Amino acid sequence: MRRVFSTVYQFKIELLEIKPSIWRRVQIASTSSFRDLHYAIVDSFGWEDYHLHDFLIRDPYSGEEKLITDMTNELPEGQVVCYDERKEKIRWYFRKPGRTALHEYDFGDDWHHRVIFEEELPRQGDGMYPRCIDGRRHCPPEDVGGVSGYAEFLRAMANPRHKEHKSYKEWWGGPFDPEEFDPAKVRFRDPVYPERFIEDYW
């Protein structure tokens, strides 16, 4: 989907609590919503996006912490005020380089991403955005059991004598290289029609 915009926002996104660090550097249109940013995160990492998610960010004007989420999902009970990720624009919050947000994906495995706004840049030509321009290391598999489950998965996959090696390998579908990542292979879905990938009709 082509959009009219003249600048892009560059973010570094880090998956927390895992060492060595797993991270991505992405560029998205400055006109993007938090829903667009969510898809840029999950697609650049390789998540399947079949779990719930939200953003926690401080409003630069009021200082209020805001929970920005997909309002079509079941919302938490209580006094939590949620904001619709389709309506909230990234440019309202990421006013200066260094501003951060917390993105949580999968409330069972509890994957937390630190989203760091690096800079606003001129759009390059009439090319396609979002773009993943850099990153390191393979994303953990879906439903692996969070940080501790991923650590156990890596131990088992690296040791053919491990009692879970065979079952994990069958579950994953073959060998797993935790260092593998190629930004050129990242494909981004259309936030309006998530079943479509932007690259397929650009």
PDB file of C-alpha atoms in Angstrom:
ATOM      1  CA  MET A   1       0.000   0.000   0.000  1.00  0.00           C
ATOM      2  CA  ARG A   2       1.546   3.320  -1.075  1.00  0.00           C
ATOM      3  CA  ARG A   3       1.393   6.208   1.375  1.00  0.00           C
ATOM      4  CA  VAL A   4       2.226   9.867   1.103  1.00  0.00           C
ATOM      5  CA  PHE A   5       5.002  10.739   3.542  1.00  0.00           C
ATOM      6  CA  SER A   6       8.346  12.522   3.279  1.00  0.00           C
ATOM      7  CA  THR A   7      10.189  11.205   6.340  1.00  0.00           C
ATOM      8  CA  VAL A   8      10.699   7.896   8.136  1.00  0.00           C
ATOM      9  CA  TYR A   9      11.276   7.031  11.781  1.00  0.00           C
ATOM     10  CA  GLN A  10      14.144   4.695  12.574  1.00  0.00           C
ATOM     11  CA  PHE A  11      13.850   2.412  15.600  1.00  0.00           C
ATOM     12  CA  LYS A  12      16.084  -0.109  17.274  1.00  0.00           C
ATOM     13  CA  ILE A  13      14.029  -2.886  18.869  1.00  0.00           C
ATOM     14  CA  GLU A  14      15.651  -5.138  21.446  1.00  0.00           C
ATOM     15  CA  LEU A  15      14.227  -8.356  22.863  1.00  0.00           C
ATOM     16  CA  LEU A  16      14.836  -8.074  26.608  1.00  0.00           C
ATOM     17  CA  GLU A  17      16.273 -10.629  29.051  1.00  0.00           C
ATOM     18  CA  ILE A  18      18.198 -12.636  26.454  1.00  0.00           C
ATOM     19  CA  LYS A  19      21.963 -12.589  25.959  1.00  0.00           C
ATOM     20  CA  PRO A  20      23.589 -12.220  23.488  1.00  0.00           C
ATOM     21  CA  SER A  21      21.125  -9.560  22.398  1.00  0.00           C
ATOM     22  CA  ILE A  22      18.462 -10.215  19.760  1.00  0.00           C
ATOM     23  CA  TRP A  23      17.575  -6.958  18.028  1.00  0.00           C
ATOM     24  CA  ARG A  24      16.301  -5.342  14.818  1.00  0.00           C
ATOM     25  CA  ARG A  25      16.645  -1.906  13.244  1.00  0.00           C
ATOM     26  CA  VAL A  26      13.597  -0.838  11.242  1.00  0.00           C
ATOM     27  CA  GLN A  27      12.395   2.243   9.395  1.00  0.00           C
ATOM     28  CA  ILE A  28       8.686   3.044   9.059  1.00  0.00           C
ATOM     29  CA  ALA A  29       6.697   5.975   7.704  1.00  0.00           C
ATOM     30  CA  SER A  30       6.484   8.958  10.051  1.00  0.00           C
ATOM     31  CA  THR A  31       2.708   8.898   9.529  1.00  0.00           C
ATOM     32  CA  SER A  32       2.452   5.388  11.008  1.00  0.00           C
ATOM     33  CA  SER A  33       0.167   4.333  13.835  1.00  0.00           C
ATOM     34  CA  PHE A  34       1.145   2.079  16.712  1.00  0.00           C
ATOM     35  CA  ARG A  35      -0.620  -0.723  14.872  1.00  0.00           C
ATOM     36  CA  ASP A  36       1.828  -0.203  11.991  1.00  0.00           C
ATOM     37  CA  LEU A  37       4.693  -0.223  14.473  1.00  0.00           C
ATOM     38  CA  HIS A  38       3.431  -3.465  16.018  1.00  0.00           C
ATOM     39  CA  TYR A  39       3.474  -5.219  12.665  1.00  0.00           C
ATOM     40  CA  ALA A  40       6.932  -3.832  11.917  1.00  0.00           C
ATOM     41  CA  ILE A  41       8.153  -5.343  15.193  1.00  0.00           C
ATOM     42  CA  VAL A  42       6.605  -8.797  14.896  1.00  0.00           C
ATOM     43  CA  ASP A  43       7.470  -9.160  11.213  1.00  0.00           C
ATOM     44  CA  SER A  44      11.077  -8.049  11.597  1.00  0.00           C
ATOM     45  CA  PHE A  45      11.582 -10.497  14.457  1.00  0.00           C
ATOM     46  CA  GLY A  46       9.695 -13.336  12.826  1.00  0.00           C
ATOM     47  CA  TRP A  47       6.810 -13.699  15.304  1.00  0.00           C
ATOM     48  CA  GLU A  48       3.639 -15.208  13.857  1.00  0.00           C
ATOM     49  CA  ASP A  49       1.364 -12.589  15.484  1.00  0.00           C
ATOM     50  CA  TYR A  50      -1.288 -14.918  16.855  1.00  0.00           C
ATOM     51  CA  HIS A  51      -0.927 -13.693  20.450  1.00  0.00           C
ATOM     52  CA  LEU A  52      -2.102 -10.542  22.218  1.00  0.00           C
ATOM     53  CA  HIS A  53       0.168  -7.525  22.572  1.00  0.00           C
ATOM     54  CA  ASP A  54       0.344  -3.975  23.872  1.00  0.00           C
ATOM     55  CA  PHE A  55       2.583  -0.923  24.176  1.00  0.00           C
ATOM     56  CA  LEU A  56       3.440   0.956  27.353  1.00  0.00           C
ATOM     57  CA  ILE A  57       4.719   4.482  26.751  1.00  0.00           C
ATOM     58  CA  ARG A  58       4.862   7.781  28.599  1.00  0.00           C
ATOM     59  CA  ASP A  59       3.004  10.700  27.047  1.00  0.00           C
ATOM     60  CA  PRO A  60       5.624  13.408  26.327  1.00  0.00           C
ATOM     61  CA  TYR A  61       3.193  16.191  27.231  1.00  0.00           C
ATOM     62  CA  SER A  62       1.301  14.956  30.288  1.00  0.00           C
ATOM     63  CA  GLY A  63       3.863  12.494  31.621  1.00  0.00           C
ATOM     64  CA  GLU A  64       1.061   9.914  31.909  1.00  0.00           C
ATOM     65  CA  GLU A  65       1.909   6.289  31.202  1.00  0.00           C
ATOM     66  CA  LYS A  66      -0.393   5.013  28.476  1.00  0.00           C
ATOM     67  CA  LEU A  67      -1.320   1.475  27.528  1.00  0.00           C
ATOM     68  CA  ILE A  68      -1.819   1.333  23.772  1.00  0.00           C
ATOM     69  CA  THR A  69      -3.374  -1.855  22.468  1.00  0.00           C
ATOM     70  CA  ASP A  70      -5.603  -3.541  19.919  1.00  0.00           C
ATOM     71  CA  MET A  71      -9.055  -2.441  21.071  1.00  0.00           C
ATOM     72  CA  THR A  72     -10.690  -5.365  19.245  1.00  0.00           C
ATOM     73  CA  ASN A  73      -9.177  -7.769  21.807  1.00  0.00           C
ATOM     74  CA  GLU A  74     -10.512  -8.393  25.301  1.00  0.00           C
ATOM     75  CA  LEU A  75      -9.255  -5.560  27.507  1.00  0.00           C
ATOM     76  CA  PRO A  76      -7.929  -5.947  31.062  1.00  0.00           C
ATOM     77  CA  GLU A  77     -10.396  -5.413  33.892  1.00  0.00           C
ATOM     78  CA  GLY A  78     -10.122  -2.589  36.394  1.00  0.00           C
ATOM     79  CA  GLN A  79      -9.126   1.024  36.044  1.00  0.00           C
ATOM     80  CA  VAL A  80      -6.649   0.557  33.201  1.00  0.00           C
ATOM     81  CA  VAL A  81      -7.246   3.138  30.469  1.00  0.00           C
ATOM     82  CA  CYS A  82      -6.402   1.737  27.045  1.00  0.00           C
ATOM     83  CA  TYR A  83      -5.790   3.636  23.847  1.00  0.00           C
ATOM     84  CA  ASP A  84      -6.517   2.318  20.382  1.00  0.00           C
ATOM     85  CA  GLU A  85      -3.294   1.466  18.527  1.00  0.00           C
ATOM     86  CA  ARG A  86      -4.979   2.178  15.189  1.00  0.00           C
ATOM     87  CA  LYS A  87      -5.662   5.795  16.194  1.00  0.00           C
ATOM     88  CA  GLU A  88      -2.503   6.654  18.154  1.00  0.00           C
ATOM     89  CA  LYS A  89       0.272   7.982  15.889  1.00  0.00           C
ATOM     90  CA  ILE A  90       3.930   7.344  16.608  1.00  0.00           C
ATOM     91  CA  ARG A  91       4.840  10.969  15.882  1.00  0.00           C
ATOM     92  CA  TRP A  92       2.734  12.100  18.859  1.00  0.00           C
ATOM     93  CA  TYR A  93       4.959  10.167  21.269  1.00  0.00           C
ATOM     94  CA  PHE A  94       8.408   9.810  19.735  1.00  0.00           C
ATOM     95  CA  ARG A  95       9.250  13.490  19.662  1.00  0.00           C
ATOM     96  CA  LYS A  96      12.998  13.228  20.300  1.00  0.00           C
ATOM     97  CA  PRO A  97      15.684  10.588  19.652  1.00  0.00           C
ATOM     98  CA  GLY A  98      16.165   8.353  22.646  1.00  0.00           C
ATOM     99  CA  ARG A  99      12.455   8.124  23.515  1.00  0.00           C
ATOM    100  CA  THR A 100      11.444   4.556  24.336  1.00  0.00           C
ATOM    101  CA  ALA A 101       8.390   2.347  24.622  1.00  0.00           C
ATOM    102  CA  LEU A 102       7.851  -1.168  25.929  1.00  0.00           C
ATOM    103  CA  HIS A 103       6.141  -3.606  23.564  1.00  0.00           C
ATOM    104  CA  GLU A 104       4.826  -6.833  25.070  1.00  0.00           C
ATOM    105  CA  TYR A 105       3.923  -9.779  22.864  1.00  0.00           C
ATOM    106  CA  ASP A 106       2.283 -13.021  24.042  1.00  0.00           C
ATOM    107  CA  PHE A 107       1.023 -12.566  27.589  1.00  0.00           C
ATOM    108  CA  GLY A 108       1.878 -16.199  28.338  1.00  0.00           C
ATOM    109  CA  ASP A 109       5.502 -16.317  27.219  1.00  0.00           C
ATOM    110  CA  ASP A 110       5.857 -12.602  28.052  1.00  0.00           C
ATOM    111  CA  TRP A 111       8.217 -11.362  25.369  1.00  0.00           C
ATOM    112  CA  HIS A 112       9.217  -7.771  26.048  1.00  0.00           C
ATOM    113  CA  HIS A 113      10.739  -5.527  23.395  1.00  0.00           C
ATOM    114  CA  ARG A 114      12.383  -2.201  24.139  1.00  0.00           C
ATOM    115  CA  VAL A 115      11.523   0.166  21.277  1.00  0.00           C
ATOM    116  CA  ILE A 116      14.085   2.965  20.945  1.00  0.00           C
ATOM    117  CA  PHE A 117      13.504   5.902  18.617  1.00  0.00           C
ATOM    118  CA  GLU A 118      16.856   6.643  16.970  1.00  0.00           C
ATOM    119  CA  GLU A 119      16.169   9.375  14.407  1.00  0.00           C
ATOM    120  CA  GLU A 120      13.879  10.873  11.781  1.00  0.00           C
ATOM    121  CA  LEU A 121      15.269  10.563   8.253  1.00  0.00           C
ATOM    122  CA  PRO A 122      14.259  11.678   4.747  1.00  0.00           C
ATOM    123  CA  ARG A 123      12.380   9.071   2.761  1.00  0.00           C
ATOM    124  CA  GLN A 124      14.588   7.454   0.142  1.00  0.00           C
ATOM    125  CA  GLY A 125      12.908   7.724  -3.245  1.00  0.00           C
ATOM    126  CA  ASP A 126       9.523   6.090  -3.706  1.00  0.00           C
ATOM    127  CA  GLY A 127      10.563   2.798  -2.152  1.00  0.00           C
ATOM    128  CA  MET A 128       8.650   0.469   0.104  1.00  0.00           C
ATOM    129  CA  TYR A 129       8.368   0.887   3.866  1.00  0.00           C
ATOM    130  CA  PRO A 130       8.652  -0.566   6.484  1.00  0.00           C
ATOM    131  CA  ARG A 131      12.253  -1.670   6.009  1.00  0.00           C
ATOM    132  CA  CYS A 132      14.462  -3.818   8.179  1.00  0.00           C
ATOM    133  CA  ILE A 133      17.983  -2.541   7.649  1.00  0.00           C
ATOM    134  CA  ASP A 134      19.908  -4.434  10.327  1.00  0.00           C
ATOM    135  CA  GLY A 135      19.631  -6.880  13.180  1.00  0.00           C
ATOM    136  CA  ARG A 136      21.228  -9.753  15.014  1.00  0.00           C
ATOM    137  CA  ARG A 137      20.284 -13.306  15.868  1.00  0.00           C
ATOM    138  CA  HIS A 138      17.281 -15.522  15.286  1.00  0.00           C
ATOM    139  CA  CYS A 139      14.006 -14.862  17.081  1.00  0.00           C
ATOM    140  CA  PRO A 140      12.904 -17.538  19.604  1.00  0.00           C
ATOM    141  CA  PRO A 141      10.203 -19.921  18.373  1.00  0.00           C
ATOM    142  CA  GLU A 142       6.585 -19.179  19.192  1.00  0.00           C
ATOM    143  CA  ASP A 143       5.261 -20.898  22.334  1.00  0.00           C
ATOM    144  CA  VAL A 144       8.707 -22.045  23.453  1.00  0.00           C
ATOM    145  CA  GLY A 145       7.965 -21.039  27.036  1.00  0.00           C
ATOM    146  CA  GLY A 146       9.417 -17.579  27.379  1.00  0.00           C
ATOM    147  CA  VAL A 147      12.988 -16.726  28.341  1.00  0.00           C
ATOM    148  CA  SER A 148      13.571 -19.836  30.481  1.00  0.00           C
ATOM    149  CA  GLY A 149      11.893 -22.108  27.940  1.00  0.00           C
ATOM    150  CA  TYR A 150      14.045 -20.680  25.164  1.00  0.00           C
ATOM    151  CA  ALA A 151      17.215 -21.291  27.199  1.00  0.00           C
ATOM    152  CA  GLU A 152      16.198 -24.932  27.671  1.00  0.00           C
ATOM    153  CA  PHE A 153      15.319 -25.209  23.974  1.00  0.00           C
ATOM    154  CA  LEU A 154      18.801 -23.984  22.990  1.00  0.00           C
ATOM    155  CA  ARG A 155      20.503 -26.395  25.390  1.00  0.00           C
ATOM    156  CA  ALA A 156      18.532 -29.323  24.015  1.00  0.00           C
ATOM    157  CA  MET A 157      19.022 -28.398  20.357  1.00  0.00           C
ATOM    158  CA  ALA A 158      22.780 -27.989  20.823  1.00  0.00           C
ATOM    159  CA  ASN A 159      23.249 -31.377  22.501  1.00  0.00           C
ATOM    160  CA  PRO A 160      22.219 -34.537  20.615  1.00  0.00           C
ATOM    161  CA  ARG A 161      22.438 -36.442  23.926  1.00  0.00           C
ATOM    162  CA  HIS A 162      19.918 -34.206  25.630  1.00  0.00           C
ATOM    163  CA  LYS A 163      16.765 -36.140  26.480  1.00  0.00           C
ATOM    164  CA  GLU A 164      14.594 -33.533  24.701  1.00  0.00           C
ATOM    165  CA  HIS A 165      16.829 -33.080  21.655  1.00  0.00           C
ATOM    166  CA  LYS A 166      14.806 -35.284  19.308  1.00  0.00           C
ATOM    167  CA  SER A 167      11.397 -33.988  20.374  1.00  0.00           C
ATOM    168  CA  TYR A 168      12.485 -30.333  20.148  1.00  0.00           C
ATOM    169  CA  LYS A 169      14.034 -30.910  16.738  1.00  0.00           C
ATOM    170  CA  GLU A 170      10.833 -32.536  15.476  1.00  0.00           C
ATOM    171  CA  TRP A 171       8.732 -29.745  17.023  1.00  0.00           C
ATOM    172  CA  TRP A 172      10.826 -27.054  15.361  1.00  0.00           C
ATOM    173  CA  GLY A 173      11.133 -28.984  12.093  1.00  0.00           C
ATOM    174  CA  GLY A 174      14.904 -29.356  11.854  1.00  0.00           C
ATOM    175  CA  PRO A 175      18.099 -27.722  13.109  1.00  0.00           C
ATOM    176  CA  PHE A 176      17.963 -24.299  14.743  1.00  0.00           C
ATOM    177  CA  ASP A 177      20.727 -21.712  14.361  1.00  0.00           C
ATOM    178  CA  PRO A 178      20.339 -18.997  17.044  1.00  0.00           C
ATOM    179  CA  GLU A 179      22.810 -16.753  15.194  1.00  0.00           C
ATOM    180  CA  GLU A 180      20.929 -16.773  11.884  1.00  0.00           C
ATOM    181  CA  PHE A 181      19.334 -13.553  10.668  1.00  0.00           C
ATOM    182  CA  ASP A 182      19.196 -11.836   7.284  1.00  0.00           C
ATOM    183  CA  PRO A 183      17.363  -8.480   7.099  1.00  0.00           C
ATOM    184  CA  ALA A 184      16.910  -8.953   3.352  1.00  0.00           C
ATOM    185  CA  LYS A 185      14.564 -11.896   4.034  1.00  0.00           C
ATOM    186  CA  VAL A 186      12.154  -9.951   6.251  1.00  0.00           C
ATOM    187  CA  ARG A 187       8.663  -9.556   4.785  1.00  0.00           C
ATOM    188  CA  PHE A 188       6.156  -7.061   6.191  1.00  0.00           C
ATOM    189  CA  ARG A 189       2.405  -7.577   6.239  1.00  0.00           C
ATOM    190  CA  ASP A 190      -0.165  -4.916   5.450  1.00  0.00           C
ATOM    191  CA  PRO A 191      -1.653  -3.624   8.754  1.00  0.00           C
ATOM    192  CA  VAL A 192      -5.038  -3.155   7.047  1.00  0.00           C
ATOM    193  CA  TYR A 193      -5.051  -6.662   5.522  1.00  0.00           C
ATOM    194  CA  PRO A 194      -2.665  -8.710   7.707  1.00  0.00           C
ATOM    195  CA  GLU A 195      -3.127 -11.804   5.558  1.00  0.00           C
ATOM    196  CA  ARG A 196      -1.295  -9.967   2.757  1.00  0.00           C
ATOM    197  CA  PHE A 197       2.369  -9.065   2.591  1.00  0.00           C
ATOM    198  CA  ILE A 198       3.268  -5.647   1.243  1.00  0.00           C
ATOM    199  CA  GLU A 199       6.001  -7.096  -0.968  1.00  0.00           C
ATOM    200  CA  ASP A 200       3.432  -9.186  -2.839  1.00  0.00           C
ATOM    201  CA  TYR A 201       1.672  -6.242  -4.444  1.00  0.00           C
ATOM    202  CA  TRP A 202       4.153  -3.377  -4.312  1.00  0.00           C
TER     203      TRP A 202
END
